[in-house]
Each structure stands twice: as structure tokens, then as C-alpha cells.
XYZ file of C-alpha atoms in Angstrom:
611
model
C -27.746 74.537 39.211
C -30.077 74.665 42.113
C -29.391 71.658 43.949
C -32.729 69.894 45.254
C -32.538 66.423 47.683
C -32.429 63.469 45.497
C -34.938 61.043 46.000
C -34.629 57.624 47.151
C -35.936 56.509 44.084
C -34.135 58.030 41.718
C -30.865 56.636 43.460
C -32.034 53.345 43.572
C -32.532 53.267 39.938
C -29.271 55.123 39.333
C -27.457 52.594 41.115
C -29.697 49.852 39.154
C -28.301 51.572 35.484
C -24.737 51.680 37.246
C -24.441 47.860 37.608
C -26.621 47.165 34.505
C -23.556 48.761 33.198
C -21.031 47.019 34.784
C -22.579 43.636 33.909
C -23.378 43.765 30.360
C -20.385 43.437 29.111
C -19.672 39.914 30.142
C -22.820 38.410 29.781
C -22.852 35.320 28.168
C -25.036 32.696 27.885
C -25.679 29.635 25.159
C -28.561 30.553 22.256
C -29.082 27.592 19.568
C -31.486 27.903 16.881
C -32.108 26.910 13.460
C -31.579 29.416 10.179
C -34.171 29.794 7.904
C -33.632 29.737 4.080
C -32.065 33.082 3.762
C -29.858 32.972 6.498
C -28.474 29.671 5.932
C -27.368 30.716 2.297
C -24.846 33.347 3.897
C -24.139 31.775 7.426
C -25.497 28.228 7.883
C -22.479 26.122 6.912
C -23.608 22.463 6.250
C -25.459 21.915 9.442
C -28.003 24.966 9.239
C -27.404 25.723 13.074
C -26.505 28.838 14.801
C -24.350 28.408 18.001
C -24.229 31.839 19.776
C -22.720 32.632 23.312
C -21.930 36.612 23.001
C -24.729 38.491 20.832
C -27.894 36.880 21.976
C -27.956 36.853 25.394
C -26.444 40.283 25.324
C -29.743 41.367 22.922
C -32.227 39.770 25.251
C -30.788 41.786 28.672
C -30.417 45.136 26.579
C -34.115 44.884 25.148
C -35.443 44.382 28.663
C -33.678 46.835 30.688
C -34.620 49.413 27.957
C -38.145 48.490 28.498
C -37.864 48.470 32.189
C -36.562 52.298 31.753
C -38.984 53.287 29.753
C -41.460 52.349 32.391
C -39.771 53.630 34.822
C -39.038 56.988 33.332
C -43.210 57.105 32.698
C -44.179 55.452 36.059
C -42.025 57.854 38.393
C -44.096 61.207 36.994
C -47.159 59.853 38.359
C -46.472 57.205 41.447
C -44.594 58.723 44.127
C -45.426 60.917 46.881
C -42.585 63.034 46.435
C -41.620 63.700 42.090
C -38.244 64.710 41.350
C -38.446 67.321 39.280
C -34.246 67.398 38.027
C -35.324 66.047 34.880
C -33.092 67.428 31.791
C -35.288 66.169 29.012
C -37.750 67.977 29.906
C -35.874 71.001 31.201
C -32.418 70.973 28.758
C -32.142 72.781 25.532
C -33.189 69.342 24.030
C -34.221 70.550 20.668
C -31.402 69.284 18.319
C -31.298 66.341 20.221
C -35.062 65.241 19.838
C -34.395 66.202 15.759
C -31.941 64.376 15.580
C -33.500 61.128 17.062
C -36.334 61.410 15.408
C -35.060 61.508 11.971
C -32.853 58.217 12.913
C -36.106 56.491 14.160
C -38.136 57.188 11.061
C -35.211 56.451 9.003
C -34.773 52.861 11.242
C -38.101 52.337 10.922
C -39.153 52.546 7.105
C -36.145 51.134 6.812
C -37.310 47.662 8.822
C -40.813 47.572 6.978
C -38.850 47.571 3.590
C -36.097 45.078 4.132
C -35.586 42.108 2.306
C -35.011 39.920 5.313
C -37.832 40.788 7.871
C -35.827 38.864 10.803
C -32.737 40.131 10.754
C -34.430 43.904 10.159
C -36.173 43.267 13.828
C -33.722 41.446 15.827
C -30.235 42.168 13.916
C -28.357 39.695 11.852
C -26.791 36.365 13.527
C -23.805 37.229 15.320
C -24.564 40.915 14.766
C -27.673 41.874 17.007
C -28.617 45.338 16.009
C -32.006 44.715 14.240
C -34.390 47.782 14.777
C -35.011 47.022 18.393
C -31.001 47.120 19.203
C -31.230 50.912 17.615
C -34.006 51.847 19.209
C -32.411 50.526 22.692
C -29.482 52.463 22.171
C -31.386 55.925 21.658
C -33.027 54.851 24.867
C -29.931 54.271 26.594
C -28.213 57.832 25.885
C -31.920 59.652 27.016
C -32.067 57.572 30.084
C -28.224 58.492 31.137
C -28.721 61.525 29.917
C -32.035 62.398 32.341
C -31.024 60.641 35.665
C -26.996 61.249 35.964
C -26.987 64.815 35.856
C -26.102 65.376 39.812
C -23.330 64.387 41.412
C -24.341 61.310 43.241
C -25.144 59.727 39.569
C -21.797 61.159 38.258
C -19.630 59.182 40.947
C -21.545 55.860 40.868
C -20.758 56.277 36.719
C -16.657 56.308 37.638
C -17.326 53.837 40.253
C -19.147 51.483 37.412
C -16.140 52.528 35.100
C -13.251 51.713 37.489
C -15.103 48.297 38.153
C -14.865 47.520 34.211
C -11.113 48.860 34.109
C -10.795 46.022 37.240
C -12.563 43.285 35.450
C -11.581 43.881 32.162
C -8.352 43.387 33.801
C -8.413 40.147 35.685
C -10.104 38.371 32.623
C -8.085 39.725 29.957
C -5.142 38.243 32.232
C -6.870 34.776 32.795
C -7.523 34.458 29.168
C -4.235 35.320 27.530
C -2.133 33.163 30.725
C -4.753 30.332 31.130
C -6.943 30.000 28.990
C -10.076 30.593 27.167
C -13.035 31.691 29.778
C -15.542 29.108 27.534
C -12.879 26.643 28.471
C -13.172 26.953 31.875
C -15.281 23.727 33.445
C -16.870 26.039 35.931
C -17.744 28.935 33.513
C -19.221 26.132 30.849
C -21.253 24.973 33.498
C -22.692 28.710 33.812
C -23.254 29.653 30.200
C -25.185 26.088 29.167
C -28.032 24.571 30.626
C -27.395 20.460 31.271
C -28.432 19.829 27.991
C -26.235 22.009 25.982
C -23.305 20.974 28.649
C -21.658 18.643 25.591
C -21.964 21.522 22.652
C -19.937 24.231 25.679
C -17.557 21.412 27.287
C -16.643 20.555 23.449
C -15.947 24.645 22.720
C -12.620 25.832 21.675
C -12.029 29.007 21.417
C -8.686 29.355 19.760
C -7.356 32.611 19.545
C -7.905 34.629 16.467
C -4.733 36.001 14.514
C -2.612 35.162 18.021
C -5.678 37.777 19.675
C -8.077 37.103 21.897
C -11.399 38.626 22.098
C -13.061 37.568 26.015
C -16.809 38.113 25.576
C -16.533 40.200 23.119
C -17.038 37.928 20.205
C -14.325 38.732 18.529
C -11.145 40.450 19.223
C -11.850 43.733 17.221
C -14.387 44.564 19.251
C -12.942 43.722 22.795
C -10.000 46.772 21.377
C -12.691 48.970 20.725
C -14.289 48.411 24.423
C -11.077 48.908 26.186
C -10.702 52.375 24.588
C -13.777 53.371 25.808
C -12.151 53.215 28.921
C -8.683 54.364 28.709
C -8.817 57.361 28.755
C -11.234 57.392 31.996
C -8.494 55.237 33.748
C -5.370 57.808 32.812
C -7.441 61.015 34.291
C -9.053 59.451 36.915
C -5.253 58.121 38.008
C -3.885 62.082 37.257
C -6.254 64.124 39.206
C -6.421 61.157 41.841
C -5.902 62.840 45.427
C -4.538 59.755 47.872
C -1.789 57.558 46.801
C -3.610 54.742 47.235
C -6.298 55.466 44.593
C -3.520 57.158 42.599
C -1.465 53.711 42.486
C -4.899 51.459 41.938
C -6.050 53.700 38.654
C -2.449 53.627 37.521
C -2.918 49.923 38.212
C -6.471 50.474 36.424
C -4.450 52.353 33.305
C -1.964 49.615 32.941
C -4.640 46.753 32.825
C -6.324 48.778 29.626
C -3.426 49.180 28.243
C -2.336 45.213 28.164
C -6.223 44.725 27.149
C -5.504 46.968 23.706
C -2.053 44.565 23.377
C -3.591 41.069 23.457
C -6.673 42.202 21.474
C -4.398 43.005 18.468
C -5.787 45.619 16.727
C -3.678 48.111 14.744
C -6.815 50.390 15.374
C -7.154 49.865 18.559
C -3.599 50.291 19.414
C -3.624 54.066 17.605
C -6.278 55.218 19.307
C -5.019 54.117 22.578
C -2.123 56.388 22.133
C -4.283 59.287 20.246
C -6.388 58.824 23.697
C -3.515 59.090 25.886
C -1.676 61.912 23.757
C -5.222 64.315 24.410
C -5.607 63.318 28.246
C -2.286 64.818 28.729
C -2.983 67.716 26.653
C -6.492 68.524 27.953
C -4.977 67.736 31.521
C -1.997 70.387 31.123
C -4.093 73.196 29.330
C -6.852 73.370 32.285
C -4.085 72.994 35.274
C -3.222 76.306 36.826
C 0.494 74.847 37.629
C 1.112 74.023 33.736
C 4.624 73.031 34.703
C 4.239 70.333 37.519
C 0.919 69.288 34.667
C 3.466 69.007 32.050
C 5.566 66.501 34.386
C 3.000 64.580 35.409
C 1.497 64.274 31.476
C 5.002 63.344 30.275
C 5.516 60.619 32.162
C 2.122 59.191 31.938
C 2.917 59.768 27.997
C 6.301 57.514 28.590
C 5.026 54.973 30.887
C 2.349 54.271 28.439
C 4.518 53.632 25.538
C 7.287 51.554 27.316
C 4.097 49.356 29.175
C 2.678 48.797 25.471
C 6.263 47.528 24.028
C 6.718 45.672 27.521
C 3.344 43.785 27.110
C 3.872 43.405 23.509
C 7.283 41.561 24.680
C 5.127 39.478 27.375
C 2.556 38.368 25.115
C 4.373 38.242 21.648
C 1.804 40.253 20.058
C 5.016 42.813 20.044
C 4.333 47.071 19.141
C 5.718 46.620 16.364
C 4.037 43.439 15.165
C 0.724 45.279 15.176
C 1.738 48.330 14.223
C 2.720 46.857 10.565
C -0.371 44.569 10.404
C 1.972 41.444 10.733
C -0.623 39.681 12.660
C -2.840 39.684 9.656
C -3.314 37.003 7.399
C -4.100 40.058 4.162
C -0.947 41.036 4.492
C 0.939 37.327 4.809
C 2.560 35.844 2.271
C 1.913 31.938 2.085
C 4.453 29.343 0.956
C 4.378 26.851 -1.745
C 0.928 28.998 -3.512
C -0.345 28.609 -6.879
C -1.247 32.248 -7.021
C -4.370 32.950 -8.566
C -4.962 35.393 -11.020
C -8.349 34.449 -12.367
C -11.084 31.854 -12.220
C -13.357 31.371 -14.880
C -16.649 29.253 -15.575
C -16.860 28.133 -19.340
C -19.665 25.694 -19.741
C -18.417 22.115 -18.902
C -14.573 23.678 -17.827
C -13.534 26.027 -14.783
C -10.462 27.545 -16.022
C -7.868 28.777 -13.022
C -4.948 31.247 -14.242
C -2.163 31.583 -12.009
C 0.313 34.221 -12.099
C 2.487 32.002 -15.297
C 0.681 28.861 -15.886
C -3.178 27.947 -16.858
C -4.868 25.161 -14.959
C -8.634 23.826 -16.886
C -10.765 21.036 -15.488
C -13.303 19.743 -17.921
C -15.292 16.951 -16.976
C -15.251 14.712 -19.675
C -16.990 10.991 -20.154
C -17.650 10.679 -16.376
C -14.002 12.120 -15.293
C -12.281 15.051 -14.609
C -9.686 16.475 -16.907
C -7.014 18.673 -16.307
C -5.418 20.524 -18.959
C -2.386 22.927 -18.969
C -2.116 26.341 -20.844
C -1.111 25.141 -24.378
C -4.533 22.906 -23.240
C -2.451 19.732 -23.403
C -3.576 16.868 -20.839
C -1.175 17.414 -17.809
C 0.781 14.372 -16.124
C -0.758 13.404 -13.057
C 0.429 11.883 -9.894
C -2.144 9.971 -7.744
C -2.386 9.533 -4.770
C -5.025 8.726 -1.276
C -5.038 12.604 -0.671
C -5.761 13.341 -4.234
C -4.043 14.122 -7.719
C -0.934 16.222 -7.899
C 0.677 17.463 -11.151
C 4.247 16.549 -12.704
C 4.829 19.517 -14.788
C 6.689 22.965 -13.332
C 4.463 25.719 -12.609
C 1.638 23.173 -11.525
C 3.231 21.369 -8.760
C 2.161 23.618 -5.650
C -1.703 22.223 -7.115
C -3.656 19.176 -5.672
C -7.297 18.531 -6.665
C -9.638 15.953 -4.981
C -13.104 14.845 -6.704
C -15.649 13.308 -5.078
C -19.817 11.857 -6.469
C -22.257 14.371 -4.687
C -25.006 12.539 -6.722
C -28.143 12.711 -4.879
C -26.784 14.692 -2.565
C -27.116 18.066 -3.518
C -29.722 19.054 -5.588
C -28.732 19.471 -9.335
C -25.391 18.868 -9.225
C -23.604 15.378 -8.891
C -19.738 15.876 -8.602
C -17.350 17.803 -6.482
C -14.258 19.124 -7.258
C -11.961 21.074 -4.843
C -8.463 22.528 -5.765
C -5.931 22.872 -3.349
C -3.846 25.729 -4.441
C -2.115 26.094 -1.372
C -4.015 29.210 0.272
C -6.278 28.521 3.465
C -9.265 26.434 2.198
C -9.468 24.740 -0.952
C -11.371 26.159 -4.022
C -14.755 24.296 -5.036
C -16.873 23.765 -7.571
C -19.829 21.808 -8.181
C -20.164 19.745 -11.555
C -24.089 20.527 -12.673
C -26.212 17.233 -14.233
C -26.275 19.788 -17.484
C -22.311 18.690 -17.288
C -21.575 22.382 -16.911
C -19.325 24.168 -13.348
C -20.537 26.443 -10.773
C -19.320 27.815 -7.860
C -19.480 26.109 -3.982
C -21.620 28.540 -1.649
C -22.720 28.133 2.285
C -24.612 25.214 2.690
C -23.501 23.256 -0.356
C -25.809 25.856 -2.564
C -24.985 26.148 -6.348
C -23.590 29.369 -7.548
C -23.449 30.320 -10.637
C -21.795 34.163 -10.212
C -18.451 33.779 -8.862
C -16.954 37.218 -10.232
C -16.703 40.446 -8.454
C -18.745 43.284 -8.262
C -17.790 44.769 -11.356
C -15.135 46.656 -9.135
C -12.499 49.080 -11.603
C -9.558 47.481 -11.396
C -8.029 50.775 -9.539
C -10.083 50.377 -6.820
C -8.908 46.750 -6.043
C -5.434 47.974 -4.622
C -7.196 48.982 -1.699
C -8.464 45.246 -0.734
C -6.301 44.551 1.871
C -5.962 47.790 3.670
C -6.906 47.589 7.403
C -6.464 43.843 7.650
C -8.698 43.402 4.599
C -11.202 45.813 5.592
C -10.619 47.625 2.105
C -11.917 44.828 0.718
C -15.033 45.214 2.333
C -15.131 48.999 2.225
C -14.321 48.575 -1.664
C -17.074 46.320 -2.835
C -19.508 48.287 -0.705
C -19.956 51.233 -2.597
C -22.388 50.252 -5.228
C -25.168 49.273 -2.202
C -24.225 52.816 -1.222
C -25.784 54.388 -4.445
C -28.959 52.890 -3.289
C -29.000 53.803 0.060
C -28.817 57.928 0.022
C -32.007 58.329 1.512
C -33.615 54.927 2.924
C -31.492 51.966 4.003
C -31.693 48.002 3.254
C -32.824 47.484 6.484
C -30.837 46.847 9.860
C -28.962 43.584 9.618
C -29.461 43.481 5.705
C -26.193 44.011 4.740
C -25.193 41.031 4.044
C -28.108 40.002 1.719
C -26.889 42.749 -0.586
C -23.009 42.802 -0.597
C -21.941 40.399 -3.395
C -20.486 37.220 -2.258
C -18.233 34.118 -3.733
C -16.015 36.445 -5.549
C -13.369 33.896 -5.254
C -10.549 35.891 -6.790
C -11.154 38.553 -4.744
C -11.484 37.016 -1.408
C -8.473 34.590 -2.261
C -6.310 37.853 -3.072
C -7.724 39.462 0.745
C -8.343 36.534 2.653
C -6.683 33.962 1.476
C -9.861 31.647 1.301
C -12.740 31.844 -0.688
C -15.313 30.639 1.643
C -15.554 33.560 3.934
C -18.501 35.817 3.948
C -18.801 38.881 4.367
C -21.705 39.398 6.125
C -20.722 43.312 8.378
C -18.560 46.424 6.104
C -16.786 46.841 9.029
C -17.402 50.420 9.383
C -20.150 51.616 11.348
C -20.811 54.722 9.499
C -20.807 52.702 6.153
C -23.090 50.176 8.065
C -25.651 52.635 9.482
C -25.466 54.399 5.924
C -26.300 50.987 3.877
C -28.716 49.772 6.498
C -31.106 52.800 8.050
C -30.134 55.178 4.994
C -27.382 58.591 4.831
C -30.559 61.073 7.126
C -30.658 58.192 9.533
C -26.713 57.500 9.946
C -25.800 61.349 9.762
C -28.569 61.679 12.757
C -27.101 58.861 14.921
C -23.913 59.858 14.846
C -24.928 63.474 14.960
C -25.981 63.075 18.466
C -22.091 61.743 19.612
C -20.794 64.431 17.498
C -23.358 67.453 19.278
C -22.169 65.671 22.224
C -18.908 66.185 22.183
C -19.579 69.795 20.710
C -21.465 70.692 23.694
C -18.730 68.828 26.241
C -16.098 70.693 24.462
C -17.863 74.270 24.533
C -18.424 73.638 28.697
C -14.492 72.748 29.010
C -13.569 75.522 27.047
C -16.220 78.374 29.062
C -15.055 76.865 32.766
C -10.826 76.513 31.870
C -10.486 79.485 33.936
C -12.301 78.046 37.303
C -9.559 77.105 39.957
C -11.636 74.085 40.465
C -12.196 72.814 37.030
C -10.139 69.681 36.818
C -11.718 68.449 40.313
C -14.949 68.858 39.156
C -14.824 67.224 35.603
C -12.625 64.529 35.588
C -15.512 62.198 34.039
C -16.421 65.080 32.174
C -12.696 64.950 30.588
C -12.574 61.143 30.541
C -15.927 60.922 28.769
C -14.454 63.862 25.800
C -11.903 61.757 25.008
C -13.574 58.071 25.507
C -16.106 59.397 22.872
C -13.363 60.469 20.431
C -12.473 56.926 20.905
C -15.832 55.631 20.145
C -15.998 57.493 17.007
C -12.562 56.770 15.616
C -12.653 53.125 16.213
C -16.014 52.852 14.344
C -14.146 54.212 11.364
C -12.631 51.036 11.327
C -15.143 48.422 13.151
C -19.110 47.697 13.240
C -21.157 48.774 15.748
C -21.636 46.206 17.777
C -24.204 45.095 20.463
C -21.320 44.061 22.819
C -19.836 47.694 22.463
C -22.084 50.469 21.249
C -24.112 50.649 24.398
C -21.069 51.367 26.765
C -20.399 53.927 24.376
C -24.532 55.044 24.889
C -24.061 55.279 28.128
C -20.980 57.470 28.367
C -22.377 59.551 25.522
C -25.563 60.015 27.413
C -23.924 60.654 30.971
C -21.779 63.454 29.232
C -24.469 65.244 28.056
C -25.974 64.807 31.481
C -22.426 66.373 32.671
C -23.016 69.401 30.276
C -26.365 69.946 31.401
C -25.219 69.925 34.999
C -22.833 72.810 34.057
C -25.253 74.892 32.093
C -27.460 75.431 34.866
């Protein structure tokens, strides 16, 4: 490529993207509102109020600095003096590219204007974020990446923005696991909550979920898929390292990601961690011209990453093993002293429970609950303040507590919730008709608390990937529907059917869960923007990497190859990552626009070795 002088400009806005990018990720800052009708029916609870630290302040910076690109990308052709004219979108073989975009936007798009829930379409569902706008940022985000970091002064602030992340990702993941919670931290509660939210942060606990913890991330899931963005950038950039002191501070770098994948918890996270490590090593022996001292070098990086895994595993007691076999998940735990539910029928004025021997019915007869066993005679009960337990083997693992709702909820007037010794209890509302329903968010009636017509072959699967096969499972039929146009972004969860209490006591070990995210972000995209739109987005990672590949695989025999593209190698791999872990996670607003980024400064690295 000819090389022309950058202009003071363009640096100044390269270094402006750089931080943006270091930032992001920890932003965090309170966001309480009230949810309308719809949303309160999946997420509101009994209060109706959204508490958010993570997603919405995260939305609001993303959305702006998108904007402010925009402008600047259409303000710096016309206002200075001097116009760099190093600009790949208009000068790269951009055609697939632009396709490929396009079709996603249009599919986004008619996709927003048709959903059911107009809010969550625009601005992404609560605790979510990716509404149309998020989408639209994150096409912006690869172009702009894309266009202003193919030199070499863009290329090194983008490993100086990543080794800053490795760094911080560090030091917090350390404070969080040893200390404690950063939201429990007087001085960061004072940042993240204006004086008169100071009670709601000073009263937040943020226990740690499944023995994981999860930073700023939201939830721990997603802090596993961030770190493996950045693994592999770490491992090469410690490899191809030139001075022992920046050799020992990215090894440092390396071993901080690595202890970030161990206290997030995640099986997924942990296998592609290794997968990352295992093609870093390969990549890094089959371009070095001394394949021998390579082969060293990649085999002990290979061994000191698995022995610093099972060390921090030891450390932290979230051992290699432990997550390797899902034992941190509650799907795959067994809990004592259970009456394990089979079924749960409404029958008019009964609900009728079936464990795996014995029959449990509540009527509600003459102004009182009855409780039958399964010849149907009147079991022996035991009362007591907590509620009324049951004499009679097979039944004694039960407890069921009543309470008057009258007036309270509208058409119903009693409550009845059966402990049956899984997570929550199991409740029902008593209608003024004298007839059950189920217990949905808010206190709403429901009168559907079945599956969704799933084939009994398929429900095997519920509790693969921590439960995710649940999920995945009872997604399909939306999927018939969404072939060509989408429910709309955020929508999901107004379609998937909910309160299947069987099911989700079976998975999840409560039935009051929701599931509002498939936890898959190709299922996601596919159900929410349509199958066009999702194959396009994730078309333009995959002709990405294509491209990356192809320009690895022309230059392997330059003597120079590795010192010229170790982000070029890091970015590969950290984009394999990307795409793997989304097998298994959402894309998420506190994620997907690292992985925008690095996508987008890849195919600026491509570009840069085209010409």
C-alpha cells in the first residue's frame, strides 16, 4: 500500500475510538423506570420497576458515539484543509460487504415496524439492549474500524486498547472474586447513583451467580464470552513479544484472562479458551521459519495454560473439573428431600400434581382447601405456623401454604403455593368462578400452564448446556414463523411460551423463571430480524475471517510475517471465539461491540495487506 502522512485528524479520532473501546466495557451507571403493561407481564415482578446498572447506560454511550462517527465520517470529506484520502470503504473491494449489510438492515428494519412490542423493537428488551438502534450501531461500529484502522498507527493503538482491557479485566476480576462485589464498593456506589438513588445502590447485593461472578457484565455468561475475545490477543502478543519485559507483562496479561474464564464459570467459555489457545500455537508454529524453537515455545504456552486453569480452579473453587461436568449448574443438581414432579394439571375447581409414585389434588371446597391423595382419599394433615404438611409416605417432602388474595388481585381471591421442595414454591391462584390457574409475573392469572406441545423426544435435551436445551427446545416452533421476517428485535420473549411449570421445574428447578433471551445468538437474530437478516450479520464475521484467513495463508512465506500480523493473528482467532461462544450465549450489548470492533479492525488489517 502506498503509504500517505496521516492526518492529525484522523489520529485524533483514532485514538478517540481506541479509548471509546477501552471504556465501554465497564460502564455502569443506575437506570430506573417503570414497565408498561407488556413488559411487566414477563419481567415486572410485583413492584413493576426495572432496576438496571449494566445494559442501559451501556445503550445510551454506544448510540451516541455511533452517531458522533457517523458525523464524523461525513464531516471530515468536506471540512478540512487537508482530506485523507486512505479511506477503504470507498476504495476496498466492499461489494459483499455492503450486500450483506444491507439485507440485515432491511431485514432489522421491517422487522421493527412489525413487532408486537414497539419498545423493545427500538431500544432492545430490559436487560437485553439490542432493539433496532443497538443493530444498527453495531454495523456502524465494524464500518467505522474497518475505514480508519487500516495503517499502522491505528493498528498499534488497537493492541494498546486491547492490552489495557487484558490489564483491567484483570485487576477487577481479582477485586471481585477476593473482595467483593464492585456494586458493593461504598466508593463505586457513590459513582454509579446519583444522591437520590444512593439507598436503592448502597442496599445492592450482588451475590454471585452459580459460585460465578459476572463484573459489569451483567451476568457471568457474558463476562466468559468477553474474556475470550481477548485471549487469544494476550497469548500472541506475549509469543512474538521482542523485550522480556513486555514478554513477562503479556504473559502476565495471558494469565489474568485465563483466571477471568475460571471465576466466570462457564463450561463454554472454558472450551473455547483452550480451542483459542490450541490454534494460537498452531497458527504461531506453521508461519515461524524456525518451526522447532515455535514448537517449544507453543508447547509450553499449551502447558502453562492448562496447569494455570486447574491452579485457579484450585484458588477459587470453581475447580477444571467442576466446570467441565456442569457441576456448577443447578439443571444438572439433584435436590434433597423433592417431591418430584411429573405432571401438573388444571381440572376446573382441582390442580392435580403427580409425582414420580404418589398423586397430590387440591380442590377448594366450601371456602377451604382440600388435599386428596391418589386413591382421592382426604390425606392426614399436620399444621403448623409455616403451613400444612402431610402424614402419609410418599407425601411428606410436601408443604402447602394458603393465603385470601380477595380484592387483591383481580378475579381471583385465594392463593395457594406448594412447597415441593425444589427452589421456589409452585402457585396457583383460586378464580371467584371457584376454578385454578396458574401464578404469572406480577400476580397475573394464567390459565395455560402446559408446554409448547414439545414431542416428548425432544424434552431429553432440556437441560443440556446448563438448561440452555430447554430454551433451544421450545424455540423451534417461533422458528417456523420466522424464515423470512423476524418478531422484531427484543420480541423474543413475547413469543416463547412461558409458565410451563413442569418443564421449567424439570430444567430449572423453579417455575417462576422466564425465559425472556434463547440463549443463542444465531437462534436470536433468526427469531428476531428473520433467517436473510441473521445469515447476513453473521455473514460479515464469517467473510471476515475468510478474507483474514486467505491474507495469512498468501503472506506464510514472508520472513516477516509473524512481526507484522500479530493483531492480524490475534483478531483470526478472537473472532473464532466470538462465533463459537454465541453458539451458546446471546448477543449481548455488553459484548457484541468488542467483538464489532475487532471484526471491523481485521478487515481493516486485510485491506492493509491487499494493497
Amino acid at each position: 500500500m502506498k503509504k500517505t502522512e496521516l492526518q492529525g485528524y484522523r489520529k485524533n479520532f483514532i485514538k478517540f475510538m481506541s479509548a471509546f473501546m477501552v471504556i465501554f466495557p465497564w460502564i455502569t451507571y443506575i437506570y430506573v423506570a417503570q414497565y408498561d403493561a407488556m413488559e411487566r407481564a414477563l419481567y415486572g415482578g410485583y413492584d413493576g420497576i426495572l432496576i438496571d446498572f449494566f445494559i442501559h447506560s451501556k445503550l445510551v454511550v454506544l448510540l451516541v458515539v455511533a452517531v458522533l462517527a457517523v458525523l464524523w465520517f461525513v464531516g471530515e470529506r468536506f471540512l478540512p484543509e487537508k482530506v485523507d484520502n486512505n479511506v477503504p470503504l470507498f476504495k476496498g473491494k466492499n461489494k459483499w460487504l455492503f450486500v450483506l449489510i444491507g439485507i440485515f438492515a432491511i431485514g432489522a428494519v421491517v422487522s421493527t415496524i412489525l413487532a408486537k412490542h414497539q419498545k423493545s423493537a427500538f431500544w432492545g428488551a430490559p436487560a437485553i439492549g439490542e432493539g433496532l438502534w443497538t443493530m444498527l450501531a453495531y454495523v456502524v461500529l465494524i464500518l467505522v474500524f474497518y475505514n480508519y484502522y487500516a495503517n499502522e498507527y491505528a493498528i498499534s493503538k488497537m493492541k494498546k486498547a486491547i492490552a489495557a482491557l487484558c490489564g483491567i479485566t484483570t485487576v477487577l476480576t481479582i477485586i471481585e472474586w477476593f473482595y467483593k462485589p464492585l456494586l458493593e464498593i461504598g466508593l463505586v456506589q457513590k459513582l454509579v447513583a446519583p444522591a437520590k438513588y444512593s439507598e436503592i445502590a448502597s442496599a445492592m447485593k450482588a451475590d454471585r451467580f452459580m459460585d460465578a461472578i459476572s463484573v459489569t457484565f451483567y451476568n457471568p455468561g457474558y463476562l466468559g464470552g468477553f474474556v475470550c475475545l481477548l485471549v487469544p490477543f494476550a497469548l500472541i502478543f506475549a509469543l512474538m513479544a521482542k523485550e522480556v519485559k513486555a514478554k513477562v507483562l503479556y504473559a502476565i496479561a495471558f494469565l489474568g484472562t485465563l483466571f477471568g474464564v475460571i471465576v466466570s464459570g462457564t463450561t463454554t467459555s472454558l472450551y473455547v479458551a483452550l480451542l483459542e489457545v490450541v490454534l494460537i500455537v498452531l497458527i504461531y508454529i506453521f508461519l515461524s521459519k524456525e518451526k522447532r524453537q515455535a514448537g517449544i515455545q507453543g508447547g509450553v504456552a499449551l502447558v502453562i495454560s492448562v496447569l494455570a486453569l486447574i491452579a485457579f480452579g484450585e484458588i477459587t473453587g470453581n475447580t477444571f473439573l467442576n466446570i467441565m461436568e456442569n457441576e456448577n449448574s443447578v439443571t444438572e443438581s439433584e435436590l434433597d428431600e423433592c417431591f418430584e414432579i411429573k405432571d401438573i394439571q388444571l381440572l376446573g375447581n382441582k390442580v392435580q400434581i403427580q409425582g414420580e409414585e404418589e398423586i397430590l389434588t387440591i380442590s377448594y371446597e366450601k371456602n377451604k382447601f382440600v388435599f386428596r391423595n391418589t386413591e382421592g382419599a382426604v390425606l392426614k394433615q399436620i399444621r403448623t405456623e409455616k403451613g400444612v404438611s402431610f402424614e402419609e409416605e410418599g407425601y411428606e417432602y410436601l408443604m402447602v401454604f394458603g393465603m385470601n388474595i380477595a380484592g387483591q388481585v383481580d378475579g381471583a381471591v385465594k392463593c395457594v403455593m406448594v412447597d415441593a421442595g425444589y427452589l421456589d414454591t409452585i402457585d396457583f391462584f383460586v378464580l371467584e368462578d371457584g376454578t385454578f390457574s396458574g401464578v404469572g409475573q406480577g400476580g397475573s392469572i394464567v390459565k395455560d400452564i402446559g408446554d409448547a406441545n414439545t414431542p416428548e423426544a425432544l424434552k431429553r435435551f432440556y437441560g443440556m448446556f446448563t438448561g440452555r436445551g430447554y430454551a433451544w427446545v421450545n424455540s423451534l416452533p417461533i422458528l417456523k414463523e420466522t424464515w423470512l421476517i423476524g418478531k422484531g428485535p427484543g420480541n423474543f420473549a413475547y413469543y416463547f411460551k412461558h409458565f410451563d411449570y413442569v418443564g421449567m421445574l424439570t430444567t430449572h428447578k423453579t417455575a417462576k423463571q422466564i425465559i425472556d433471551k434463547p440463549h443463542n445468538a444465531y437462534l436470536q437474530y433468526t427469531m428476531e430480524v428473520g433467517l436473510p437478516a441473521a445469515i447476513a450479520f453473521f455473514g460479515i464475521f464469517a467473510g471476515i475471517l475468510l478474507k483474514a484467513v486467505k491474507g495469512v495463508w498468501k503472506k506464510r512465506e514472508e520472513k516477516q510475517i509473524l512481526e507484522t500480523s500479530v493483531f492480524h493473528i490475534g483478531a483470526i482467532v478472537s473472532v473464532i471465539g466470538f462465533l463459537v461462544c454465541s453458539l451458546i450465549n446471546d448477543s449481548m450489548i455488553t459484548v457484541t461491540p468488542i467483538a464489532c470492533m475487532i471484526a471491523g479492525a481485521l478487515l481493516a488489517s486485510c485491506y492493509m495487506k491487499e494493497k
